[in-house]
PDB file of C-alpha atoms in Angstrom:
ATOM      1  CA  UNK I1463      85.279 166.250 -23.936  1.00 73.00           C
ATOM      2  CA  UNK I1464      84.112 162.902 -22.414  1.00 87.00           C
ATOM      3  CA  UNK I1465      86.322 163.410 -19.689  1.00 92.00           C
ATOM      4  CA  UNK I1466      84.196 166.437 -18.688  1.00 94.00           C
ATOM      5  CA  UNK I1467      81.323 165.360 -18.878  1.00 94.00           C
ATOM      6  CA  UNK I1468      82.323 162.375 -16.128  1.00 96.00           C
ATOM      7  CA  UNK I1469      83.426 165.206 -14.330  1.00 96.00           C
ATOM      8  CA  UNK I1470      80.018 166.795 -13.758  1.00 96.00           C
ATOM      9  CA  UNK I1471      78.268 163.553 -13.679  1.00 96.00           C
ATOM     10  CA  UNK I1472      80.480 162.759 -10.339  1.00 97.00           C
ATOM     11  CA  UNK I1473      79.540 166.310  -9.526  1.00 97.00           C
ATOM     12  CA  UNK I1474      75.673 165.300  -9.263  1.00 97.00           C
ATOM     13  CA  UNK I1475      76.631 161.675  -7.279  1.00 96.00           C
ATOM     14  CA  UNK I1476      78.616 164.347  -4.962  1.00 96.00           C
ATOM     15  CA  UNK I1477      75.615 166.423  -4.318  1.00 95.00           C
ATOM     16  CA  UNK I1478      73.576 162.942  -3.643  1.00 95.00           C
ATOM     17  CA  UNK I1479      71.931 162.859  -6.646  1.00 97.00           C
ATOM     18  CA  UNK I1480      71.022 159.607  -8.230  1.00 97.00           C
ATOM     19  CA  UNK I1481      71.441 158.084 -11.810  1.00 97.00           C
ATOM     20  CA  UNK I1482      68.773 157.280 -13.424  1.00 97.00           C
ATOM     21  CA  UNK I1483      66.999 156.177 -16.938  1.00 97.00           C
ATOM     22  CA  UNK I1484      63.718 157.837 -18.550  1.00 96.00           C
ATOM     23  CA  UNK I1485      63.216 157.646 -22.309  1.00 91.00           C
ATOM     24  CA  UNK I1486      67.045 155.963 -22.542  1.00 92.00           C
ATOM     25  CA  UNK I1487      68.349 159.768 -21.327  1.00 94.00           C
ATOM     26  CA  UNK I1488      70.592 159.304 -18.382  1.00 96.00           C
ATOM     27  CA  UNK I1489      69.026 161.691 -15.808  1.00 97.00           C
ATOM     28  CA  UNK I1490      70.231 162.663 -11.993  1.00 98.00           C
ATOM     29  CA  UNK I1491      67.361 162.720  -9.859  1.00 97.00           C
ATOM     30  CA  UNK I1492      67.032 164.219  -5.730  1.00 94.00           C
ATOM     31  CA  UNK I1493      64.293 164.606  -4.021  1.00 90.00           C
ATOM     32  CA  UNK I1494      63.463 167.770  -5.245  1.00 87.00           C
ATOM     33  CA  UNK I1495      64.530 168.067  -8.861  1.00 95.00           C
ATOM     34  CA  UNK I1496      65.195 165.889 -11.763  1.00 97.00           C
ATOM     35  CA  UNK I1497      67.851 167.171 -13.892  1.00 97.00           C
ATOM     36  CA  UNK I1498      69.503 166.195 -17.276  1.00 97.00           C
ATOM     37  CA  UNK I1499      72.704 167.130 -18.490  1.00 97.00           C
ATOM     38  CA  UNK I1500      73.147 168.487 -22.419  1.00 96.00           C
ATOM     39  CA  UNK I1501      75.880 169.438 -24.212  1.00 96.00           C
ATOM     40  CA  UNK I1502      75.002 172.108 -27.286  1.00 96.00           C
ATOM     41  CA  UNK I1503      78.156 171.863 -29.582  1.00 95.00           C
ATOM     42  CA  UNK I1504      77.258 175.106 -31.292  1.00 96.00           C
ATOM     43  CA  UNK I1505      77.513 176.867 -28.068  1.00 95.00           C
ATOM     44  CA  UNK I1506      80.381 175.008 -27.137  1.00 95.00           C
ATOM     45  CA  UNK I1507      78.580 174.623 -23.807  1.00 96.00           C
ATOM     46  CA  UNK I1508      76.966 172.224 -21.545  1.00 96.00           C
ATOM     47  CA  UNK I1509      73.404 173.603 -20.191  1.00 97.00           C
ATOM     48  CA  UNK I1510      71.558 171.538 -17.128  1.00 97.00           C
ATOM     49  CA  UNK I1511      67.879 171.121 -17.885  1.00 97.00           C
ATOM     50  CA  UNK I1512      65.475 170.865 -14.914  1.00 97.00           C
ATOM     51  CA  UNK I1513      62.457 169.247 -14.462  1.00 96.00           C
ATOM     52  CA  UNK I1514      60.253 168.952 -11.001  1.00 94.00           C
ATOM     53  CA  UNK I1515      58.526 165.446 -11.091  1.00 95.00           C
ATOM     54  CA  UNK I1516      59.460 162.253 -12.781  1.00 96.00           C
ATOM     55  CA  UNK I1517      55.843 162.963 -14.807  1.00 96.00           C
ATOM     56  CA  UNK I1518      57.393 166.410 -16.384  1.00 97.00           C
ATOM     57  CA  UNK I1519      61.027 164.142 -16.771  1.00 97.00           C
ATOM     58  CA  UNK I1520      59.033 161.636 -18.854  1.00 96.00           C
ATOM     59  CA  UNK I1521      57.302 164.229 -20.894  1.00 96.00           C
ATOM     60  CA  UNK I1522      60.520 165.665 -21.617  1.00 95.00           C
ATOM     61  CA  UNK I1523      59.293 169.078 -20.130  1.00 96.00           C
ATOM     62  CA  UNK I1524      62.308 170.041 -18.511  1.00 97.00           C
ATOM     63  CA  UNK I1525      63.319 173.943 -18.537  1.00 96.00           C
ATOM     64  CA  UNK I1526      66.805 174.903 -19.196  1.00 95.00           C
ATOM     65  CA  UNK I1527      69.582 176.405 -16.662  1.00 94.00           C
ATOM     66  CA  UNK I1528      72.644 178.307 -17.491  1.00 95.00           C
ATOM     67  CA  UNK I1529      74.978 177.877 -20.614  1.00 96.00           C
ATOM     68  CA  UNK I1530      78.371 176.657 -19.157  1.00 95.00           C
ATOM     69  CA  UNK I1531      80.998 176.748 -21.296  1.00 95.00           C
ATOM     70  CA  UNK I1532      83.666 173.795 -21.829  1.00 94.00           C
ATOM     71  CA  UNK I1533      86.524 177.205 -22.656  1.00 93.00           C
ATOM     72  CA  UNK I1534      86.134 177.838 -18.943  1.00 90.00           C
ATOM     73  CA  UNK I1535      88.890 176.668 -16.704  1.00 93.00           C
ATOM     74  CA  UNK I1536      87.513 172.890 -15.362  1.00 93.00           C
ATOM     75  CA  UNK I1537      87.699 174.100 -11.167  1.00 95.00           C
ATOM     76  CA  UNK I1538      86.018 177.200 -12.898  1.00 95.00           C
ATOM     77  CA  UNK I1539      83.253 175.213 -14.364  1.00 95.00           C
ATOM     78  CA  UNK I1540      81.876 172.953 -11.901  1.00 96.00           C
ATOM     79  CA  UNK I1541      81.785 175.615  -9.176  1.00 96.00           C
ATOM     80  CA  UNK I1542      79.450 177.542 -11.699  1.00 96.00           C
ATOM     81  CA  UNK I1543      77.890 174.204 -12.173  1.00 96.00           C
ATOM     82  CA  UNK I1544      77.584 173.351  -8.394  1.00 96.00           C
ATOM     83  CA  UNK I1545      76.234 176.754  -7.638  1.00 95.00           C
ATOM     84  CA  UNK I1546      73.588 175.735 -10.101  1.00 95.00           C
ATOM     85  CA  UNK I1547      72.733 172.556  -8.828  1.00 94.00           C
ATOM     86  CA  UNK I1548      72.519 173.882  -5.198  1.00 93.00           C
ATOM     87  CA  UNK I1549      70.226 176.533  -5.954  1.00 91.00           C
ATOM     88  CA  UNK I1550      67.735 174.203  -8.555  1.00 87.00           C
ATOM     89  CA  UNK I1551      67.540 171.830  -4.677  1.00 83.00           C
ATOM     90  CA  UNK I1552      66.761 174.620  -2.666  1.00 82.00           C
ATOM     91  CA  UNK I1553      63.822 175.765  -5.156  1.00 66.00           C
ATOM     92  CA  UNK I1554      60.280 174.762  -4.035  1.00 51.00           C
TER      93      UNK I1554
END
């Protein structure tokens, strides 16, 4: 399961995004959106979370995307997960 989650991770450096730390969570920041990556095992499923500044990242007020399953196909999955990711920069 590790292997996926590198997976997505170079999915977010792709897309420009940039690694960073708050609160010793690894979190992928743009200009626009701050996003950290969860997996919820009983779910089986990883789920993006989304906060808009670095203040609502530190406060750990982020507000949860889509479930994305680790059953789906991996192509499968990070398309769902880049459709995601597009649409949470294009948000204002």
């Amino acid at each position: 399961m590790e292997w996926i989650k590198r997976e997505i991770e170079r999915l977010f450096e792709d897309l420009g995004f940039e690694r960073i730390f708050i609160k010793e969570d690894t979190v992928f920041k743009s200009e626009k959106v701050y996003c950290k990556l969860t997996f919820i095992k009983t779910f089986k499923s990883y789920v993006i979370e989304y906060a808009n500044s670095y203040e609502e990242a530190k406060n750990n007020l982020y507000e949860d995307g889509d479930l994305h399953a680790i059953t789906l196909d991996l192509n499968d999955l990070l398309l769902a997960l880049r459709k995601e990711i597009v649409a949470s920069m294009q948000n204002d």
